XYZ file of C-alpha atoms in Angstrom:
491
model
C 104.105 107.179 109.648
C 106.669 105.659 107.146
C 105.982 104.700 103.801
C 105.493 100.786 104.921
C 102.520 102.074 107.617
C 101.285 104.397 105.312
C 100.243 101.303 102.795
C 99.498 99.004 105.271
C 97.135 101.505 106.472
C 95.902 102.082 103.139
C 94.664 97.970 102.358
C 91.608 96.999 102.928
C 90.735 95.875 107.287
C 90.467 92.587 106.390
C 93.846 92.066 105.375
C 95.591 89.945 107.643
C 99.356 90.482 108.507
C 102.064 88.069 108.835
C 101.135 87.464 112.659
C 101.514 83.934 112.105
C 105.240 81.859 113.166
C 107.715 80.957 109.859
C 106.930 77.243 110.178
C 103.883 76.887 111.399
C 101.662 73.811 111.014
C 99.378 73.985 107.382
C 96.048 72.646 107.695
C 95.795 69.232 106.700
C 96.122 68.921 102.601
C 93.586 66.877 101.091
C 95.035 64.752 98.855
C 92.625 63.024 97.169
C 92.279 62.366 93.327
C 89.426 65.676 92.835
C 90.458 67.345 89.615
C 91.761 70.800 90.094
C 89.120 73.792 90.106
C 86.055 72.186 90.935
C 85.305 74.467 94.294
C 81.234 74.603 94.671
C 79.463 78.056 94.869
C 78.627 76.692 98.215
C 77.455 73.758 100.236
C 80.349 71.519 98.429
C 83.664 70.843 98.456
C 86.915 72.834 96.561
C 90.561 71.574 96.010
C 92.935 74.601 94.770
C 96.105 72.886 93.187
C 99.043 75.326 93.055
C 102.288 74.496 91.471
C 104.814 76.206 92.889
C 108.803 76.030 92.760
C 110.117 75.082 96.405
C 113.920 75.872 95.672
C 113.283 79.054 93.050
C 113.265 80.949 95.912
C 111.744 84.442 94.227
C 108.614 82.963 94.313
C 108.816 81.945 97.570
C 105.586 84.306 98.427
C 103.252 82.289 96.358
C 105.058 79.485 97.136
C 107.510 78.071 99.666
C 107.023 80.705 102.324
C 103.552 81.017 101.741
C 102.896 77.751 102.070
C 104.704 76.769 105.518
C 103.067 80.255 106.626
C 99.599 78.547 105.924
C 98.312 82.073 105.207
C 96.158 80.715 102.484
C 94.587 77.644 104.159
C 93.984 79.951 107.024
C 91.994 82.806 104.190
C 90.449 79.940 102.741
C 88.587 78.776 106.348
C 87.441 81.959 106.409
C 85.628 82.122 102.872
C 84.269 78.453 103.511
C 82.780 79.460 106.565
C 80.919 82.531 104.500
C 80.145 79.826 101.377
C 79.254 76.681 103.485
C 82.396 75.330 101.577
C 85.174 73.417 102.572
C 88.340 74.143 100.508
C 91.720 72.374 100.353
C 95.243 72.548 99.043
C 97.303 70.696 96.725
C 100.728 72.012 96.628
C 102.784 70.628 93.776
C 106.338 71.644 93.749
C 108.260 71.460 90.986
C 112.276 72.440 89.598
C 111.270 74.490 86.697
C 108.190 76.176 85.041
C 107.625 74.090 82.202
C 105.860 71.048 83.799
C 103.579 73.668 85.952
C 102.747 74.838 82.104
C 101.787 71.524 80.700
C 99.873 70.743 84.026
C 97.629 74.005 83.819
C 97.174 73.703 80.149
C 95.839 70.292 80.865
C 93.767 71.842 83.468
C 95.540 69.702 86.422
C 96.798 72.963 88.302
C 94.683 76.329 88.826
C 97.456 78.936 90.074
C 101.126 78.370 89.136
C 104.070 80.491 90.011
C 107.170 80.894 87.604
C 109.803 82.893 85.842
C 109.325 85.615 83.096
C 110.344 83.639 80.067
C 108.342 80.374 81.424
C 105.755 83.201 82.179
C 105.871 84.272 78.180
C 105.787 80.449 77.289
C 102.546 79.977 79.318
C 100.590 82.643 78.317
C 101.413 82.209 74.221
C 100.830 78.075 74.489
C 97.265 78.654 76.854
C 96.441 81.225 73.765
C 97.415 79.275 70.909
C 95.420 76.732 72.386
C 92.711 78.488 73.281
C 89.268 77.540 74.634
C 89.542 77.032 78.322
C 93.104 76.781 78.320
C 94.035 80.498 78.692
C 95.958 81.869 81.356
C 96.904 84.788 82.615
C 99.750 87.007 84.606
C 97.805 88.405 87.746
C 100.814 89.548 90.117
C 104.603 89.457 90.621
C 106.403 87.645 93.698
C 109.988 88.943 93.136
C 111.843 90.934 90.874
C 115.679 92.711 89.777
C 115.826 95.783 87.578
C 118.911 94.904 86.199
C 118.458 90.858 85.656
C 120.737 89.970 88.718
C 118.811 86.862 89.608
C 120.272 84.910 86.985
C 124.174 84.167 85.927
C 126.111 81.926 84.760
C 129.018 79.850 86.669
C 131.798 77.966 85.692
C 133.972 75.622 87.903
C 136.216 77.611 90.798
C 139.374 76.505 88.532
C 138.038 77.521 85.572
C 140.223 79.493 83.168
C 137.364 81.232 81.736
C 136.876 84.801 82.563
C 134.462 86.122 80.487
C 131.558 84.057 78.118
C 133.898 84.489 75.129
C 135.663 82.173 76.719
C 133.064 79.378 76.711
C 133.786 79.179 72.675
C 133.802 75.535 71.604
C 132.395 74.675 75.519
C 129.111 72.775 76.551
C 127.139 75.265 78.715
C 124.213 73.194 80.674
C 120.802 74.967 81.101
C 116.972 74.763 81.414
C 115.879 76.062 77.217
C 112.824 77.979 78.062
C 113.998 79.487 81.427
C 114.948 82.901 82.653
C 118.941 81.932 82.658
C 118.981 80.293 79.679
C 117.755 83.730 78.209
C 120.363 85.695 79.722
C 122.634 83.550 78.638
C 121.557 84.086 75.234
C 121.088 87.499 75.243
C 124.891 87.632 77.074
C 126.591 85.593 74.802
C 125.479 87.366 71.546
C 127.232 90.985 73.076
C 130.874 88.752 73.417
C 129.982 87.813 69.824
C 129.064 84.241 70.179
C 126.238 81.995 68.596
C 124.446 80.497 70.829
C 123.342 77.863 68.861
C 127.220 77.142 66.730
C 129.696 78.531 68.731
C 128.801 76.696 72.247
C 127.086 73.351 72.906
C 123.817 73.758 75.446
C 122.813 71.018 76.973
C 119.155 71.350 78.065
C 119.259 70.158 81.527
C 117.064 70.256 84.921
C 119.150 72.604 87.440
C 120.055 69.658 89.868
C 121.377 67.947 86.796
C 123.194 70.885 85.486
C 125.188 71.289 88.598
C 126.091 67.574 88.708
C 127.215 67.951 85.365
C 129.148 71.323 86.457
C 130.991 69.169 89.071
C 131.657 66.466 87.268
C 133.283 68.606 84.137
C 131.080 67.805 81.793
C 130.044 71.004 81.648
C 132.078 73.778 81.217
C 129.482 76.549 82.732
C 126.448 76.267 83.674
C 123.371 79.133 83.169
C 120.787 79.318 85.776
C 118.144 80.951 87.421
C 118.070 82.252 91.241
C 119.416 80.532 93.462
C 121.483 78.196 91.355
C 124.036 80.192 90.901
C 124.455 81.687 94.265
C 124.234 78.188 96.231
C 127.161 76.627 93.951
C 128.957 79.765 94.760
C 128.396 79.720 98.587
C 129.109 76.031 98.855
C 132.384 76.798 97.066
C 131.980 74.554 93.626
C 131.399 77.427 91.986
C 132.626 81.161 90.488
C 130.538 83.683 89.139
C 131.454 84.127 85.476
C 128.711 86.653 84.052
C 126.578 88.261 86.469
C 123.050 88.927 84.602
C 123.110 92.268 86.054
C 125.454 92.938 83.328
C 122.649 92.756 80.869
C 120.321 95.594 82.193
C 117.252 93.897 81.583
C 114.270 93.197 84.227
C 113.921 89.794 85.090
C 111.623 88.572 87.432
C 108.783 85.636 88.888
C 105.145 86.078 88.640
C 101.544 84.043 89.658
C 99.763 82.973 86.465
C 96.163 81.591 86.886
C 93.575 79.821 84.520
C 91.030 82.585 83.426
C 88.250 79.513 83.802
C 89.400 78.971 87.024
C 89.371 82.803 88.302
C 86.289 83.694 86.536
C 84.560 80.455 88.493
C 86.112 81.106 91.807
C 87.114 84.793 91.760
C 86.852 84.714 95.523
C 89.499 81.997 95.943
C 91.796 83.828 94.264
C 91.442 87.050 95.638
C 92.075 84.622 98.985
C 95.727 83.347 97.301
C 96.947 86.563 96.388
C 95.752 88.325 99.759
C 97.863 85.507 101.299
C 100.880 86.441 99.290
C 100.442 89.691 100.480
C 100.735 88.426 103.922
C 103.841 86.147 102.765
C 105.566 89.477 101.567
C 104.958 91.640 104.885
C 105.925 88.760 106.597
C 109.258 88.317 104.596
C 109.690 91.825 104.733
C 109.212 92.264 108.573
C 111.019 89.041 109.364
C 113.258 88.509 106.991
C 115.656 86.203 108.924
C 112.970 84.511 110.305
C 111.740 83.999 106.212
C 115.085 83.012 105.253
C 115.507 80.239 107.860
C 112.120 78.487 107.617
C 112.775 78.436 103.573
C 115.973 76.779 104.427
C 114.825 74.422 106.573
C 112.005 73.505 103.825
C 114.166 73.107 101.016
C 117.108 72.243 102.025
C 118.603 75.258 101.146
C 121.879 76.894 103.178
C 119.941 79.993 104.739
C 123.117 81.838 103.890
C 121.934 81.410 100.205
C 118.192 82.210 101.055
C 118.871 85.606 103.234
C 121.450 86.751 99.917
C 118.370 86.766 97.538
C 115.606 87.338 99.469
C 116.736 89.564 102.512
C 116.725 93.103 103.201
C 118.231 94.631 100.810
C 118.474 91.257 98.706
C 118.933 90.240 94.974
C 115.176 90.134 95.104
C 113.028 93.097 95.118
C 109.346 91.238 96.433
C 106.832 93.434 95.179
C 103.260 91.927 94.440
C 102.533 94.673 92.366
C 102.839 94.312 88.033
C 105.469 97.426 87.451
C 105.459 99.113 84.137
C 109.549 98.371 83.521
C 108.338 94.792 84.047
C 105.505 95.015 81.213
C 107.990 96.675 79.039
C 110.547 93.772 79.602
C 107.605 91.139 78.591
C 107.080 92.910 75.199
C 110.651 92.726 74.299
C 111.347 88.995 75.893
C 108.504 87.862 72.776
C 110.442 88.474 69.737
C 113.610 87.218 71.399
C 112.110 83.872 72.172
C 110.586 83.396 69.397
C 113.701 84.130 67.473
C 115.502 80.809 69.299
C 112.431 78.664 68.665
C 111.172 78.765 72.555
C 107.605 79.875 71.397
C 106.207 79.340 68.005
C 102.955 81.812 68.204
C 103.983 85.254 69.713
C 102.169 86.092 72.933
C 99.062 88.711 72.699
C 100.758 90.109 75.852
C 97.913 92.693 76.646
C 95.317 90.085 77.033
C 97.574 87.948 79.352
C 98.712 90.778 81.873
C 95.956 91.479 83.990
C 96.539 92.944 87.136
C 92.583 94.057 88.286
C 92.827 91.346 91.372
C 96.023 92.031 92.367
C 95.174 95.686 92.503
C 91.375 94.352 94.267
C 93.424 92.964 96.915
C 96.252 95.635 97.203
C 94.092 98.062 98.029
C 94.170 101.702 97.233
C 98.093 102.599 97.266
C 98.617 100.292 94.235
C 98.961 102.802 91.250
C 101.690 104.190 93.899
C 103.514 101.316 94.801
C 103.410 99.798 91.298
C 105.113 103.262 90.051
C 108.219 102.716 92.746
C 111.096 100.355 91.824
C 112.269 100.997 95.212
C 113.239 98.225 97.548
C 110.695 97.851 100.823
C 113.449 96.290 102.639
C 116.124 98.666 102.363
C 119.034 97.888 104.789
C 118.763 100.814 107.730
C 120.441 101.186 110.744
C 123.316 102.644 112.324
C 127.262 101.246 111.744
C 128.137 100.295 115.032
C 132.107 100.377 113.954
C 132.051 103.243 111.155
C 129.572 105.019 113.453
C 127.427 106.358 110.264
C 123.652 106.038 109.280
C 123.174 103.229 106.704
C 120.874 105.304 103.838
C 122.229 104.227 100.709
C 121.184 100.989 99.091
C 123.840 100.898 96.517
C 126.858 100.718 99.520
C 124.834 99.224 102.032
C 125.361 95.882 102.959
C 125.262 93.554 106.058
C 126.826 91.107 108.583
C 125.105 87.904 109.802
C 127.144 87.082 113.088
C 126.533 83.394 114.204
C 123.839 83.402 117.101
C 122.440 87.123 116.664
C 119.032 87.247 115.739
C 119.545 90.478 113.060
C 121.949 91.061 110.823
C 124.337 94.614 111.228
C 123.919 96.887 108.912
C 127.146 98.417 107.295
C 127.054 101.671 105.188
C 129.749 100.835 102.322
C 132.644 97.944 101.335
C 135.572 99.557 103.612
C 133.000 99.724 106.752
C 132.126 95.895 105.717
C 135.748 94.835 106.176
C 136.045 97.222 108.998
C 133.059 95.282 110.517
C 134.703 92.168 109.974
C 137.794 92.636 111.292
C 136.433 93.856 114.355
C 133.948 90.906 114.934
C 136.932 88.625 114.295
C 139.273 90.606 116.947
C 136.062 89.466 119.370
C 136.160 86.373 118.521
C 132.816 86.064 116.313
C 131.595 83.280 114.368
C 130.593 85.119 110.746
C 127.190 83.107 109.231
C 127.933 85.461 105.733
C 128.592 89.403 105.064
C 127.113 90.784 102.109
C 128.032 93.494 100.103
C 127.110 94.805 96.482
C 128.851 94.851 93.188
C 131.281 98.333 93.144
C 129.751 98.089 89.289
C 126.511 96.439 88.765
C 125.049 96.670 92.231
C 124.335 93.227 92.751
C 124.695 91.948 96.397
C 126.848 89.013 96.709
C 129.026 87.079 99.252
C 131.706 89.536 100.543
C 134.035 86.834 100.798
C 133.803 85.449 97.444
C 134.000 88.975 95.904
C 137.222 89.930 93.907
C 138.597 92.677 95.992
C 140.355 95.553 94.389
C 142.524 97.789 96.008
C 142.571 101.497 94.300
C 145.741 103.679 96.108
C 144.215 107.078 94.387
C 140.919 106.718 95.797
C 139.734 108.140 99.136
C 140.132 106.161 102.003
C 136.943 105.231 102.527
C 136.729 103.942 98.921
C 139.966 102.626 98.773
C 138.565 98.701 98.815
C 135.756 97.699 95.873
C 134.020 94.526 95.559
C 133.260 92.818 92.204
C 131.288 89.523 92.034
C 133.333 88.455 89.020
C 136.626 88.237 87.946
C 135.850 90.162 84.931
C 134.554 93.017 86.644
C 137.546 93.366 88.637
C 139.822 93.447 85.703
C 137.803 96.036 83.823
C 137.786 98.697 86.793
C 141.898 97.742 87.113
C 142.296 98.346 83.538
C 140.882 102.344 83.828
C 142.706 103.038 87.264
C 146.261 102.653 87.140
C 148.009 101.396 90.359
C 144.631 99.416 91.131
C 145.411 95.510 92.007
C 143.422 92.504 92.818
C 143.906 91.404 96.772
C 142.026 88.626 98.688
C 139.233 89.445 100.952
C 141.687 88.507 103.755
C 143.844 91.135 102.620
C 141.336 93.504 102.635
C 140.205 92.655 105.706
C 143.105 93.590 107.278
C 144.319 96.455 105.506
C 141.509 98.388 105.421
């Protein structure tokens, strides 16, 4: 039994498994004007409003992919037919956190799924106004150790090649969100002020990126998948990866305390259903990335980089101690740029007793790993080697196949490509991560370094930005920059 059966085993019987198809039909919504949180202790009626963020796609598990999946609708039938009620859905999908925040504190949406920073802005404006306005942080959807899921991008002809280089610049970004605060936190280490030395323009992602295009903004600082779907679409180059900063970022469900105290059994049904959403993406993780595509509109090239095996994203329901320590130091920090204006009391606002109620009894052990559940495996079919080692693994999506191929390390990922190329295959994307920070990104719009000392089968390194690349040349002498098509034949 593997460490995946061995917690499945371990929930409780009635948890249900991803059985169902990605895109199956929901249940019909009721869309009526009933305020949010009014379900009946039975022999009424209950509509659950969620707001949810289609295209942030780590939260996809409380949101997008739980949603098409029906898995809560489907939980929800269930408990009415125990409590003679009939519950609905309101799904309310949204670009950013914020507006979930002022809908919940307004008492408009019961469960809301969001970003750490928007996360820390929830919980210390539900406290500060108090009353039946408190929230709190009841499980994670998606996570990176290192704060990968957010960078910052500047135009592919850009001269900029590190954030000192934004000096004088207008940088667009969401103030309040998760890439805004790497961005911060980033820009302070290449000794800028945020708030003198660069001009932010507070901006709604899709408004950002027009801006990006259209040069009036020199960079632009976003949150998953922003910054990999300008890059994949080719109007973009990564200029700071946030893995740089070594600091946890990730997404999380927040819910109403009136509303889970009131209907405690409702939400044990939502976050059972993300459970669901998460073996699902886990076991089908094409399958996932395709019916999130075709929901948002999304390139499932972009999808499958974040949230695939072995992806940006980490989706873990569990609330990990590295993630609780992040929180704590995130307060001061957003305070200090004006974000929040009465620190968070962050021990009353985690609280993970349902998640761990509907985890089941391997949570203390799950929530101690940091390891990825979808680690790429397999066997390299061209370097003929067992793919064990997350930091070198990556993958190739060939057009038609149903699975990706696992490769074991950069030189077997060109050798891979080369290979499917002499065949005459169609590539969909390869992926491959960072030779420095680990993060996975496009293989093809890595900067490639060639390094003549080292061994062969290191000889090739991938860096997702330029800067990267021109650090490692600058401590290995005879190291040069080639393009991936270079690469790809050389190696």
């Amino acid at each position: 039994m593997n460490a995946t059966q061995a917690k499945n085993a371990m929930r409780p019987k009635n948890a249900m498994k991803g059985t169902l198809a990605a895109g199956a039909a929901l249940l019909p919504l009721l869309a009526g004007c009933t305020v949010a949180g009014n379900a009946a202790d039975g022999g009424g009626s209950g509509q659950i409003v969620v707001g949810y963020q289609s295209k942030t796609i780590n939260t996809v598990t409380a949101g997008t992919l739980l949603r098409s999946l029906g898995y809560f609708e489907k939980r929800l039938k269930a408990l009415g037919k125990q409590d003679g009620t009939k519950y609905s859905v309101v799904w309310r999908d949204y670009d950013t956190g914020a507006p979930i925040t002022a809908q919940m504190l307004a008492g408009k949406i019961d469960i809301g799924s969001m970003g750490d920073y928007p996360l820390l802005i929830n919980g210390s404006r539900a406290q500060a106004q108090g009353g039946d306005a408190k929230t709190s942080w009841v499980s994670v959807t998606g996570y990176n150790m290192r704060g990968s899921l957010n960078g910052v991008v500047v135009a592919p002809d850009s001269k900029a090649r590190t954030l000192r280089d934004l000096r004088g610049k207008t940088v667009s970004t969401s103030v309040g969100s998760a890439g805004h605060g790497t961005f911060v936190q980033a820009a302070r280490k290449y000794g800028l002020d945020p708030a003198k030395d660069v001009k932010v323009e507070n901006q709604q992602p899709t408004v950002g990126a027009s801006a990006l295009q259209a040069g009036s903004a020199a960079a632009f600082a976003q949150f998953v998948a922003w910054p990999g779907l300008l890059v994949d679409k080719g109007q973009a180059r990564l200029l700071y990866d946030g893995g740089q900063l070594d600091v946890p970022t990730f997404h999380g469900v927040v819910v109403r305390d009136q509303f889970a105290k009131k209907n405690g059994k409702v939400l044990d049904a939502f976050l059972r259903a993300q459970i669901d959403a998460t073996d699902y993406l886990h076991a089908h993780p094409l399958a996932a990335a395709e019916s999130v595509a075709s929901t948002t509109g999304l390139p499932a090239e972009t999808v499958y980089l974040y949230n695939g095996a072995g992806g940006v994203a980490t989706f873990d329901p569990t609330i990990k101690q590295g993630l609780k320590d992040a929180f704590v130091h995130d307060v001061p920090f957003l305070k200090s740029i004006g974000v929040i204006q009465t620190p968070l009391e962050v021990g009353p606002f985690i609280n993970d007793t349902y998640i761990r109620k509907a985890y089941g009894a391997s949570y203390d052990h799950d929530a101690a790993s940091t390891a990825n559940p979808a680690a790429i495996t397999g066997t390299d079919e061209v370097c003929k080697t067992q793919v064990d080692d997350p930091k070198t693994a990556g993958e190739v999506w060939v057009q038609g196949e149903e699975r990706t191929r696992p490769v074991a390390d950069p030189v077997c990922l060109l050798k891979n490509v080369r290979a499917l190329q002499s065949q005459g295959k169609r590539l969909r994307a390869a992926y491959i991560p960072d030779a420095t920070t680990g993060t996975r990104w496009f293989a093809d719009k890595d900067v490639w370094v060639e390094d003549p000392s080292a061994k062969a089968g290191e000889r090739f390194k991938p860096f997702a930005t330029d800067e990267g690349a021109r650090k490692y040349i600058a401590a290995h002498s005879g190291a040069e920059v080639v393009t991936y098509g270079e690469a790809v034949k050389s190696a």
